[in-house]
Amino acid sequence: ARRGNNAMKICHTAADLARELAGAGRIAFVPTMGNLHEGHLALTRLAREKGDAVVASIFVNRLQFGPNEDFDRYPRTMEADRAGLERMGVDALFAPNEHEMYPVPQLYRVKPPPLGEELEGAFRPGFFDGVCTVVLKLFNLVRPQVAVFGKKDRQQLKIVRGMVQQFNLPIEIVGCETVRAEDGLALSSRNGYLTATERAEAPRLHRVLRGIADAIATGRRDYANLESDGRAELARHGWQVDYVAVRHGLGLRIPHPEAFDHPNLLIVLGAAKLGATRLIDNVDVVPMPDVD
Ligand code: PAF
């Protein structure tokens, strides 16, 4: 039965959640770390189309933060998040505390493939081990039939999808288009860290990636030059660039200009810091279906 009309149930323990979801039908799951914005709400909207009951989770996962990253100052806005999810007709919110998720130190970890050490993984060592480990735990606690992830974290979407395939988890992974501000900036909880001046500069990341994608669409094949020009343009405007990378949209492998990598299948990813804030984004050369 389609739900979404009753008051949202908040579950702090897995046992509570299991009770709530008994007989709920096809469960569509939206895992988050909270501080929800329109991008997250779009995930819940898509989840509503995919399942009978929608479950969101809020858990700031220490395991995926590096020692010098923003775990402690990551924004925690439970009351606003709860109201937003309720407005979206989410049926249950799973909001475990750290002890519920990690009652003892987490000694077993998921080890992602080498792709997990590239791009984001090269600059955030252990990030995808932490993501995959918590996502697998969340999947086992929520037991969804469908889970929705944002395409802004394109590498995360790809790696989670690969984990589900290789561990034979009976879960359909659905990617949701990135939601952008009017000036193109991808919505992100970390945008809240930006000063007014930085916020005005921030859309350049998307513009640079879009510019590279458009250059590829009109025939450029010198990907390395496009990448280094993109990095230089960001650096000129005060960004500290981690990467600007043209990749194959399906496997995220490096395309070879000589080989036949159809340019329509390429995507452009970037990560760079503006002041203390690290932003990531990616664009498709041409919009592509959500398959891998
Ligand atoms: O994308 C996120 O918010 C997190 O990486 C996730 C998937 C909720 C795991 O902690």
PDB file of C-alpha atoms and ligand atoms in Angstrom:
ATOM      1  CA  ALA A   1       0.000   0.000   0.000  1.00  0.00           C
ATOM      2  CA  ARG A   2       1.279   3.465  -0.844  1.00  0.00           C
ATOM      3  CA  ARG A   3       1.933   5.322   2.348  1.00  0.00           C
ATOM      4  CA  GLY A   4       3.295   8.826   2.699  1.00  0.00           C
ATOM      5  CA  ASN A   5       0.175  10.265   4.327  1.00  0.00           C
ATOM      6  CA  ASN A   6       0.645   9.452   7.977  1.00  0.00           C
ATOM      7  CA  ALA A   7       2.967  11.255  10.360  1.00  0.00           C
ATOM      8  CA  MET A   8       6.575  10.254   9.850  1.00  0.00           C
ATOM      9  CA  LYS A   9       7.882   7.767  12.365  1.00  0.00           C
ATOM     10  CA  ILE A  10      11.313   8.472  13.828  1.00  0.00           C
ATOM     11  CA  CYS A  11      13.321   5.397  14.753  1.00  0.00           C
ATOM     12  CA  HIS A  12      16.555   5.629  16.684  1.00  0.00           C
ATOM     13  CA  THR A  13      17.201   1.906  16.831  1.00  0.00           C
ATOM     14  CA  ALA A  14      17.260  -0.822  14.215  1.00  0.00           C
ATOM     15  CA  ALA A  15      14.769  -2.855  16.266  1.00  0.00           C
ATOM     16  CA  ASP A  16      12.329   0.053  16.264  1.00  0.00           C
ATOM     17  CA  LEU A  17      12.762   0.486  12.520  1.00  0.00           C
ATOM     18  CA  ALA A  18      12.198  -3.224  11.840  1.00  0.00           C
ATOM     19  CA  ARG A  19       8.946  -3.075  13.819  1.00  0.00           C
ATOM     20  CA  GLU A  20       7.819   0.010  11.934  1.00  0.00           C
ATOM     21  CA  LEU A  21       8.581  -1.457   8.519  1.00  0.00           C
ATOM     22  CA  ALA A  22       7.021  -4.888   9.034  1.00  0.00           C
ATOM     23  CA  GLY A  23       4.631  -5.415   6.124  1.00  0.00           C
ATOM     24  CA  ALA A  24       5.509  -2.069   4.552  1.00  0.00           C
ATOM     25  CA  GLY A  25       5.931  -3.534   1.055  1.00  0.00           C
ATOM     26  CA  ARG A  26       8.661  -2.351  -1.305  1.00  0.00           C
ATOM     27  CA  ILE A  27      10.993  -0.112   0.684  1.00  0.00           C
ATOM     28  CA  ALA A  28      12.815   2.741  -1.070  1.00  0.00           C
ATOM     29  CA  PHE A  29      15.722   4.056   0.972  1.00  0.00           C
ATOM     30  CA  VAL A  30      17.497   7.426   0.960  1.00  0.00           C
ATOM     31  CA  PRO A  31      20.659   7.394   3.097  1.00  0.00           C
ATOM     32  CA  THR A  32      21.898  10.861   4.115  1.00  0.00           C
ATOM     33  CA  MET A  33      24.138  12.610   6.612  1.00  0.00           C
ATOM     34  CA  GLY A  34      21.455  15.225   7.317  1.00  0.00           C
ATOM     35  CA  ASN A  35      21.584  19.001   6.846  1.00  0.00           C
ATOM     36  CA  LEU A  36      19.099  18.387   4.089  1.00  0.00           C
ATOM     37  CA  HIS A  37      18.639  20.653   1.067  1.00  0.00           C
ATOM     38  CA  GLU A  38      16.578  20.490  -2.127  1.00  0.00           C
ATOM     39  CA  GLY A  39      19.010  17.910  -3.544  1.00  0.00           C
ATOM     40  CA  HIS A  40      18.130  15.460  -0.757  1.00  0.00           C
ATOM     41  CA  LEU A  41      14.445  16.218  -1.111  1.00  0.00           C
ATOM     42  CA  ALA A  42      14.713  15.301  -4.803  1.00  0.00           C
ATOM     43  CA  LEU A  43      16.108  11.923  -3.677  1.00  0.00           C
ATOM     44  CA  THR A  44      13.051  11.336  -1.500  1.00  0.00           C
ATOM     45  CA  ARG A  45      10.738  12.361  -4.367  1.00  0.00           C
ATOM     46  CA  LEU A  46      12.380   9.791  -6.634  1.00  0.00           C
ATOM     47  CA  ALA A  47      12.224   7.203  -3.845  1.00  0.00           C
ATOM     48  CA  ARG A  48       8.478   7.815  -3.544  1.00  0.00           C
ATOM     49  CA  GLU A  49       8.089   6.825  -7.219  1.00  0.00           C
ATOM     50  CA  LYS A  50      10.110   3.647  -6.668  1.00  0.00           C
ATOM     51  CA  GLY A  51       8.632   2.130  -3.544  1.00  0.00           C
ATOM     52  CA  ASP A  52       5.595   1.682  -1.317  1.00  0.00           C
ATOM     53  CA  ALA A  53       7.316   3.073   1.760  1.00  0.00           C
ATOM     54  CA  VAL A  54      10.123   5.643   1.838  1.00  0.00           C
ATOM     55  CA  VAL A  55      12.771   5.454   4.543  1.00  0.00           C
ATOM     56  CA  ALA A  56      15.441   8.130   4.960  1.00  0.00           C
ATOM     57  CA  SER A  57      18.384   7.853   7.312  1.00  0.00           C
ATOM     58  CA  ILE A  58      20.447  10.558   8.948  1.00  0.00           C
ATOM     59  CA  PHE A  59      23.799   9.466  10.266  1.00  0.00           C
ATOM     60  CA  VAL A  60      27.043  11.413  10.162  1.00  0.00           C
ATOM     61  CA  ASN A  61      29.429   8.550   9.592  1.00  0.00           C
ATOM     62  CA  ARG A  62      32.742   9.104  11.354  1.00  0.00           C
ATOM     63  CA  LEU A  63      34.305   6.247   9.364  1.00  0.00           C
ATOM     64  CA  GLN A  64      34.266   8.208   6.102  1.00  0.00           C
ATOM     65  CA  PHE A  65      35.939  11.355   7.457  1.00  0.00           C
ATOM     66  CA  GLY A  66      39.699  11.785   7.506  1.00  0.00           C
ATOM     67  CA  PRO A  67      41.413  12.929  10.730  1.00  0.00           C
ATOM     68  CA  ASN A  68      41.721  16.513   9.416  1.00  0.00           C
ATOM     69  CA  GLU A  69      38.280  16.694   7.845  1.00  0.00           C
ATOM     70  CA  ASP A  70      35.056  18.307   9.036  1.00  0.00           C
ATOM     71  CA  PHE A  71      33.408  15.499  11.071  1.00  0.00           C
ATOM     72  CA  ASP A  72      33.143  17.644  14.210  1.00  0.00           C
ATOM     73  CA  ARG A  73      31.812  20.735  12.492  1.00  0.00           C
ATOM     74  CA  TYR A  74      29.616  18.906   9.946  1.00  0.00           C
ATOM     75  CA  PRO A  75      26.240  20.687  10.317  1.00  0.00           C
ATOM     76  CA  ARG A  76      23.702  18.789  12.412  1.00  0.00           C
ATOM     77  CA  THR A  77      20.215  20.210  11.880  1.00  0.00           C
ATOM     78  CA  MET A  78      17.907  17.422  13.010  1.00  0.00           C
ATOM     79  CA  GLU A  79      14.787  19.484  13.677  1.00  0.00           C
ATOM     80  CA  ALA A  80      14.770  21.186  10.250  1.00  0.00           C
ATOM     81  CA  ASP A  81      15.665  17.880   8.577  1.00  0.00           C
ATOM     82  CA  ARG A  82      12.822  16.089  10.319  1.00  0.00           C
ATOM     83  CA  ALA A  83      10.341  18.753   9.205  1.00  0.00           C
ATOM     84  CA  GLY A  84      11.621  18.640   5.600  1.00  0.00           C
ATOM     85  CA  LEU A  85      11.359  14.857   5.375  1.00  0.00           C
ATOM     86  CA  GLU A  86       7.914  14.877   6.908  1.00  0.00           C
ATOM     87  CA  ARG A  87       6.796  17.488   4.361  1.00  0.00           C
ATOM     88  CA  MET A  88       8.096  15.201   1.595  1.00  0.00           C
ATOM     89  CA  GLY A  89       5.896  12.370   2.861  1.00  0.00           C
ATOM     90  CA  VAL A  90       8.776  10.199   4.046  1.00  0.00           C
ATOM     91  CA  ASP A  91       7.312   7.324   6.073  1.00  0.00           C
ATOM     92  CA  ALA A  92      10.158   6.613   8.478  1.00  0.00           C
ATOM     93  CA  LEU A  93      13.354   8.355   9.488  1.00  0.00           C
ATOM     94  CA  PHE A  94      16.138   6.151  10.811  1.00  0.00           C
ATOM     95  CA  ALA A  95      18.365   8.314  12.986  1.00  0.00           C
ATOM     96  CA  PRO A  96      20.699   6.005  14.893  1.00  0.00           C
ATOM     97  CA  ASN A  97      23.315   7.306  17.264  1.00  0.00           C
ATOM     98  CA  GLU A  98      26.914   6.261  16.950  1.00  0.00           C
ATOM     99  CA  HIS A  99      26.550   3.447  19.472  1.00  0.00           C
ATOM    100  CA  GLU A 100      23.640   1.949  17.553  1.00  0.00           C
ATOM    101  CA  MET A 101      25.661   1.864  14.320  1.00  0.00           C
ATOM    102  CA  TYR A 102      29.012   1.024  15.882  1.00  0.00           C
ATOM    103  CA  PRO A 103      28.314  -0.723  19.234  1.00  0.00           C
ATOM    104  CA  VAL A 104      31.874  -2.031  19.140  1.00  0.00           C
ATOM    105  CA  PRO A 105      34.765  -0.717  17.038  1.00  0.00           C
ATOM    106  CA  GLN A 106      34.107  -1.570  13.381  1.00  0.00           C
ATOM    107  CA  LEU A 107      36.940  -4.013  12.655  1.00  0.00           C
ATOM    108  CA  TYR A 108      35.504  -5.452   9.444  1.00  0.00           C
ATOM    109  CA  ARG A 109      35.453  -3.021   6.532  1.00  0.00           C
ATOM    110  CA  VAL A 110      34.394  -3.199   2.916  1.00  0.00           C
ATOM    111  CA  LYS A 111      37.427  -2.782   0.666  1.00  0.00           C
ATOM    112  CA  PRO A 112      36.380  -1.058  -2.563  1.00  0.00           C
ATOM    113  CA  PRO A 113      38.153  -1.766  -5.877  1.00  0.00           C
ATOM    114  CA  PRO A 114      41.129   0.349  -7.084  1.00  0.00           C
ATOM    115  CA  LEU A 115      38.658   2.974  -8.382  1.00  0.00           C
ATOM    116  CA  GLY A 116      38.115   3.755  -4.683  1.00  0.00           C
ATOM    117  CA  GLU A 117      41.653   5.118  -4.498  1.00  0.00           C
ATOM    118  CA  GLU A 118      41.285   7.408  -7.502  1.00  0.00           C
ATOM    119  CA  LEU A 119      39.684  10.868  -7.769  1.00  0.00           C
ATOM    120  CA  GLU A 120      37.942  11.415  -4.379  1.00  0.00           C
ATOM    121  CA  GLY A 121      39.800   8.468  -2.885  1.00  0.00           C
ATOM    122  CA  ALA A 122      43.186   9.924  -3.847  1.00  0.00           C
ATOM    123  CA  PHE A 123      42.468  13.040  -1.798  1.00  0.00           C
ATOM    124  CA  ARG A 124      40.372  11.411   0.930  1.00  0.00           C
ATOM    125  CA  PRO A 125      42.172   8.181   1.820  1.00  0.00           C
ATOM    126  CA  GLY A 126      39.788   5.608   3.269  1.00  0.00           C
ATOM    127  CA  PHE A 127      36.724   7.620   2.273  1.00  0.00           C
ATOM    128  CA  PHE A 128      35.109   4.896   0.155  1.00  0.00           C
ATOM    129  CA  ASP A 129      35.953   2.161   2.677  1.00  0.00           C
ATOM    130  CA  GLY A 130      33.995   4.226   5.196  1.00  0.00           C
ATOM    131  CA  VAL A 131      31.137   4.914   2.795  1.00  0.00           C
ATOM    132  CA  CYS A 132      30.797   1.298   1.621  1.00  0.00           C
ATOM    133  CA  THR A 133      31.012  -0.046   5.157  1.00  0.00           C
ATOM    134  CA  VAL A 134      28.252   2.188   6.501  1.00  0.00           C
ATOM    135  CA  VAL A 135      26.090   1.774   3.395  1.00  0.00           C
ATOM    136  CA  LEU A 136      26.309  -2.018   3.675  1.00  0.00           C
ATOM    137  CA  LYS A 137      25.370  -1.799   7.371  1.00  0.00           C
ATOM    138  CA  LEU A 138      22.495   0.561   6.607  1.00  0.00           C
ATOM    139  CA  PHE A 139      21.272  -1.737   3.832  1.00  0.00           C
ATOM    140  CA  ASN A 140      21.267  -4.673   6.254  1.00  0.00           C
ATOM    141  CA  LEU A 141      19.383  -2.700   8.897  1.00  0.00           C
ATOM    142  CA  VAL A 142      16.824  -1.055   6.583  1.00  0.00           C
ATOM    143  CA  ARG A 143      16.528  -3.963   4.109  1.00  0.00           C
ATOM    144  CA  PRO A 144      15.361  -1.840   1.187  1.00  0.00           C
ATOM    145  CA  GLN A 145      14.480  -3.091  -2.283  1.00  0.00           C
ATOM    146  CA  VAL A 146      15.601   0.240  -3.813  1.00  0.00           C
ATOM    147  CA  ALA A 147      18.124   2.861  -2.675  1.00  0.00           C
ATOM    148  CA  VAL A 148      18.545   6.333  -4.152  1.00  0.00           C
ATOM    149  CA  PHE A 149      21.888   8.180  -4.369  1.00  0.00           C
ATOM    150  CA  GLY A 150      22.670  11.606  -5.830  1.00  0.00           C
ATOM    151  CA  LYS A 151      24.702  11.926  -9.007  1.00  0.00           C
ATOM    152  CA  LYS A 152      26.694  14.793  -7.495  1.00  0.00           C
ATOM    153  CA  ASP A 153      28.638  12.056  -5.722  1.00  0.00           C
ATOM    154  CA  ARG A 154      29.089  10.225  -8.997  1.00  0.00           C
ATOM    155  CA  GLN A 155      31.985   8.068  -7.878  1.00  0.00           C
ATOM    156  CA  GLN A 156      30.095   7.085  -4.727  1.00  0.00           C
ATOM    157  CA  LEU A 157      27.076   6.087  -6.851  1.00  0.00           C
ATOM    158  CA  LYS A 158      29.317   3.988  -9.093  1.00  0.00           C
ATOM    159  CA  ILE A 159      31.146   2.306  -6.211  1.00  0.00           C
ATOM    160  CA  VAL A 160      27.970   1.537  -4.255  1.00  0.00           C
ATOM    161  CA  ARG A 161      26.402   0.092  -7.400  1.00  0.00           C
ATOM    162  CA  GLY A 162      29.471  -2.101  -7.935  1.00  0.00           C
ATOM    163  CA  MET A 163      29.343  -3.285  -4.303  1.00  0.00           C
ATOM    164  CA  VAL A 164      25.682  -4.252  -4.672  1.00  0.00           C
ATOM    165  CA  GLN A 165      26.447  -6.172  -7.874  1.00  0.00           C
ATOM    166  CA  GLN A 166      29.519  -7.975  -6.576  1.00  0.00           C
ATOM    167  CA  PHE A 167      27.999  -8.922  -3.217  1.00  0.00           C
ATOM    168  CA  ASN A 168      24.699  -9.933  -4.861  1.00  0.00           C
ATOM    169  CA  LEU A 169      22.654  -7.603  -2.706  1.00  0.00           C
ATOM    170  CA  PRO A 170      19.046  -7.678  -3.925  1.00  0.00           C
ATOM    171  CA  ILE A 171      18.796  -3.885  -4.086  1.00  0.00           C
ATOM    172  CA  GLU A 172      18.195  -1.641  -7.083  1.00  0.00           C
ATOM    173  CA  ILE A 173      20.459   1.408  -6.985  1.00  0.00           C
ATOM    174  CA  VAL A 174      18.920   4.505  -8.532  1.00  0.00           C
ATOM    175  CA  GLY A 175      20.855   7.680  -9.367  1.00  0.00           C
ATOM    176  CA  CYS A 176      19.161  11.060  -8.993  1.00  0.00           C
ATOM    177  CA  GLU A 177      20.110  14.133 -11.057  1.00  0.00           C
ATOM    178  CA  THR A 178      22.096  16.845  -9.279  1.00  0.00           C
ATOM    179  CA  VAL A 179      20.008  19.783  -8.109  1.00  0.00           C
ATOM    180  CA  ARG A 180      21.658  23.152  -8.788  1.00  0.00           C
ATOM    181  CA  ALA A 181      21.187  26.731  -7.637  1.00  0.00           C
ATOM    182  CA  GLU A 182      20.180  29.161 -10.396  1.00  0.00           C
ATOM    183  CA  ASP A 183      23.824  30.080 -10.990  1.00  0.00           C
ATOM    184  CA  GLY A 184      24.758  26.423 -11.527  1.00  0.00           C
ATOM    185  CA  LEU A 185      26.304  25.639  -8.135  1.00  0.00           C
ATOM    186  CA  ALA A 186      25.468  22.056  -7.150  1.00  0.00           C
ATOM    187  CA  LEU A 187      23.560  22.004  -3.865  1.00  0.00           C
ATOM    188  CA  SER A 188      25.675  20.627  -1.027  1.00  0.00           C
ATOM    189  CA  SER A 189      25.605  20.785   2.742  1.00  0.00           C
ATOM    190  CA  ARG A 190      29.141  22.157   2.555  1.00  0.00           C
ATOM    191  CA  ASN A 191      27.943  25.244   0.613  1.00  0.00           C
ATOM    192  CA  GLY A 192      26.889  26.535   4.019  1.00  0.00           C
ATOM    193  CA  TYR A 193      30.551  26.949   4.945  1.00  0.00           C
ATOM    194  CA  LEU A 194      31.157  29.494   2.132  1.00  0.00           C
ATOM    195  CA  THR A 195      31.542  33.221   2.858  1.00  0.00           C
ATOM    196  CA  ALA A 196      29.493  35.589   0.652  1.00  0.00           C
ATOM    197  CA  THR A 197      32.503  36.241  -1.583  1.00  0.00           C
ATOM    198  CA  GLU A 198      33.255  32.539  -1.896  1.00  0.00           C
ATOM    199  CA  ARG A 199      29.614  31.778  -2.636  1.00  0.00           C
ATOM    200  CA  ALA A 200      29.748  34.249  -5.546  1.00  0.00           C
ATOM    201  CA  GLU A 201      32.868  32.507  -6.892  1.00  0.00           C
ATOM    202  CA  ALA A 202      31.658  28.926  -6.279  1.00  0.00           C
ATOM    203  CA  PRO A 203      29.625  28.426  -9.521  1.00  0.00           C
ATOM    204  CA  ARG A 204      32.901  28.636 -11.476  1.00  0.00           C
ATOM    205  CA  LEU A 205      33.541  24.973 -10.677  1.00  0.00           C
ATOM    206  CA  HIS A 206      30.427  23.957 -12.600  1.00  0.00           C
ATOM    207  CA  ARG A 207      31.170  26.460 -15.407  1.00  0.00           C
ATOM    208  CA  VAL A 208      34.660  25.069 -15.902  1.00  0.00           C
ATOM    209  CA  LEU A 209      33.431  21.446 -15.985  1.00  0.00           C
ATOM    210  CA  ARG A 210      30.576  22.393 -18.329  1.00  0.00           C
ATOM    211  CA  GLY A 211      33.036  24.234 -20.588  1.00  0.00           C
ATOM    212  CA  ILE A 212      35.210  21.124 -20.894  1.00  0.00           C
ATOM    213  CA  ALA A 213      32.176  18.914 -21.549  1.00  0.00           C
ATOM    214  CA  ASP A 214      30.965  21.298 -24.275  1.00  0.00           C
ATOM    215  CA  ALA A 215      34.433  21.383 -25.855  1.00  0.00           C
ATOM    216  CA  ILE A 216      34.373  17.578 -26.008  1.00  0.00           C
ATOM    217  CA  ALA A 217      30.863  17.650 -27.485  1.00  0.00           C
ATOM    218  CA  THR A 218      32.149  19.887 -30.286  1.00  0.00           C
ATOM    219  CA  GLY A 219      35.054  17.621 -31.158  1.00  0.00           C
ATOM    220  CA  ARG A 220      38.029  18.237 -28.812  1.00  0.00           C
ATOM    221  CA  ARG A 221      39.831  14.997 -27.958  1.00  0.00           C
ATOM    222  CA  ASP A 222      42.908  16.387 -26.160  1.00  0.00           C
ATOM    223  CA  TYR A 223      41.495  15.547 -22.756  1.00  0.00           C
ATOM    224  CA  ALA A 224      44.731  16.167 -20.840  1.00  0.00           C
ATOM    225  CA  ASN A 225      44.942  19.737 -22.187  1.00  0.00           C
ATOM    226  CA  LEU A 226      41.310  20.395 -21.359  1.00  0.00           C
ATOM    227  CA  GLU A 227      41.890  19.131 -17.826  1.00  0.00           C
ATOM    228  CA  SER A 228      44.993  21.231 -17.233  1.00  0.00           C
ATOM    229  CA  ASP A 229      43.357  24.358 -18.696  1.00  0.00           C
ATOM    230  CA  GLY A 230      40.400  23.774 -16.349  1.00  0.00           C
ATOM    231  CA  ARG A 231      42.685  23.372 -13.358  1.00  0.00           C
ATOM    232  CA  ALA A 232      44.594  26.539 -14.331  1.00  0.00           C
ATOM    233  CA  GLU A 233      41.416  28.603 -14.670  1.00  0.00           C
ATOM    234  CA  LEU A 234      40.233  27.577 -11.216  1.00  0.00           C
ATOM    235  CA  ALA A 235      43.678  28.201  -9.708  1.00  0.00           C
ATOM    236  CA  ARG A 236      43.763  31.676 -11.292  1.00  0.00           C
ATOM    237  CA  HIS A 237      40.604  32.499  -9.357  1.00  0.00           C
ATOM    238  CA  GLY A 238      41.977  31.378  -6.030  1.00  0.00           C
ATOM    239  CA  TRP A 239      40.873  27.749  -5.963  1.00  0.00           C
ATOM    240  CA  GLN A 240      43.108  25.003  -4.662  1.00  0.00           C
ATOM    241  CA  VAL A 241      42.362  22.247  -7.155  1.00  0.00           C
ATOM    242  CA  ASP A 242      42.406  18.547  -6.241  1.00  0.00           C
ATOM    243  CA  TYR A 243      41.409  17.278  -9.695  1.00  0.00           C
ATOM    244  CA  VAL A 244      39.640  18.084 -12.925  1.00  0.00           C
ATOM    245  CA  ALA A 245      39.223  14.820 -14.791  1.00  0.00           C
ATOM    246  CA  VAL A 246      37.594  13.568 -17.966  1.00  0.00           C
ATOM    247  CA  ARG A 247      36.401  10.005 -17.401  1.00  0.00           C
ATOM    248  CA  HIS A 248      34.275   7.407 -19.061  1.00  0.00           C
ATOM    249  CA  GLY A 249      30.774   7.804 -17.641  1.00  0.00           C
ATOM    250  CA  LEU A 250      30.132   4.108 -17.161  1.00  0.00           C
ATOM    251  CA  GLY A 251      33.257   2.684 -15.514  1.00  0.00           C
ATOM    252  CA  LEU A 252      34.894   6.023 -14.592  1.00  0.00           C
ATOM    253  CA  ARG A 253      38.069   4.833 -16.294  1.00  0.00           C
ATOM    254  CA  ILE A 254      40.416   7.212 -18.095  1.00  0.00           C
ATOM    255  CA  PRO A 255      39.451   7.635 -21.761  1.00  0.00           C
ATOM    256  CA  HIS A 256      42.166   7.345 -24.361  1.00  0.00           C
ATOM    257  CA  PRO A 257      41.934   9.874 -27.172  1.00  0.00           C
ATOM    258  CA  GLU A 258      43.224   7.282 -29.667  1.00  0.00           C
ATOM    259  CA  ALA A 259      40.861   4.535 -28.533  1.00  0.00           C
ATOM    260  CA  PHE A 260      37.211   4.492 -29.386  1.00  0.00           C
ATOM    261  CA  ASP A 261      35.581   6.046 -26.386  1.00  0.00           C
ATOM    262  CA  HIS A 262      32.457   7.619 -27.716  1.00  0.00           C
ATOM    263  CA  PRO A 263      32.619  11.245 -26.521  1.00  0.00           C
ATOM    264  CA  ASN A 264      28.916  11.169 -25.672  1.00  0.00           C
ATOM    265  CA  LEU A 265      29.690   8.692 -22.908  1.00  0.00           C
ATOM    266  CA  LEU A 266      32.297  10.849 -21.217  1.00  0.00           C
ATOM    267  CA  ILE A 267      31.793  12.886 -18.057  1.00  0.00           C
ATOM    268  CA  VAL A 268      33.919  15.578 -16.423  1.00  0.00           C
ATOM    269  CA  LEU A 269      34.506  15.552 -12.676  1.00  0.00           C
ATOM    270  CA  GLY A 270      36.143  18.100 -10.440  1.00  0.00           C
ATOM    271  CA  ALA A 271      37.016  18.768  -6.812  1.00  0.00           C
ATOM    272  CA  ALA A 272      38.573  21.944  -5.499  1.00  0.00           C
ATOM    273  CA  LYS A 273      38.810  24.008  -2.356  1.00  0.00           C
ATOM    274  CA  LEU A 274      37.662  27.565  -2.029  1.00  0.00           C
ATOM    275  CA  GLY A 275      39.163  28.863   1.212  1.00  0.00           C
ATOM    276  CA  ALA A 276      38.521  26.103   3.736  1.00  0.00           C
ATOM    277  CA  THR A 277      35.601  24.564   1.830  1.00  0.00           C
ATOM    278  CA  ARG A 278      36.037  21.616  -0.498  1.00  0.00           C
ATOM    279  CA  LEU A 279      33.441  21.350  -3.289  1.00  0.00           C
ATOM    280  CA  ILE A 280      32.899  18.584  -5.849  1.00  0.00           C
ATOM    281  CA  ASP A 281      30.809  18.403  -8.988  1.00  0.00           C
ATOM    282  CA  ASN A 282      30.507  16.551 -12.294  1.00  0.00           C
ATOM    283  CA  VAL A 283      28.688  16.935 -15.604  1.00  0.00           C
ATOM    284  CA  ASP A 284      27.859  14.653 -18.539  1.00  0.00           C
ATOM    285  CA  VAL A 285      29.037  15.567 -22.038  1.00  0.00           C
ATOM    286  CA  VAL A 286      25.475  14.685 -23.029  1.00  0.00           C
ATOM    287  CA  PRO A 287      22.845  13.593 -20.509  1.00  0.00           C
ATOM    288  CA  MET A 288      23.047   9.835 -20.156  1.00  0.00           C
ATOM    289  CA  PRO A 289      20.671   7.258 -18.749  1.00  0.00           C
ATOM    290  CA  ASP A 290      21.263   6.049 -15.227  1.00  0.00           C
ATOM    291  CA  VAL A 291      22.870   2.706 -16.022  1.00  0.00           C
ATOM    292  CA  ASP A 292      26.203   1.112 -15.200  1.00  0.00           C
TER     293      ASP A 292
HETATM  294  O1  PAF B   1      26.358  10.709   0.438  1.00  0.00           O
HETATM  295  C1  PAF B   1      26.256  10.707   1.684  1.00  0.00           C
HETATM  296  O2  PAF B   1      25.572  11.539   2.297  1.00  0.00           O
HETATM  297  C2  PAF B   1      27.009   9.658   2.484  1.00  0.00           C
HETATM  298  O3  PAF B   1      28.214   9.343   1.876  1.00  0.00           O
HETATM  299  C3  PAF B   1      26.167   8.397   2.753  1.00  0.00           C
HETATM  300  C4  PAF B   1      25.807   7.684   1.459  1.00  0.00           C
HETATM  301  C5  PAF B   1      24.907   8.759   3.503  1.00  0.00           C
HETATM  302  C6  PAF B   1      26.974   7.394   3.604  1.00  0.00           C
HETATM  303  O4  PAF B   1      27.309   7.947   4.836  1.00  0.00           O
END
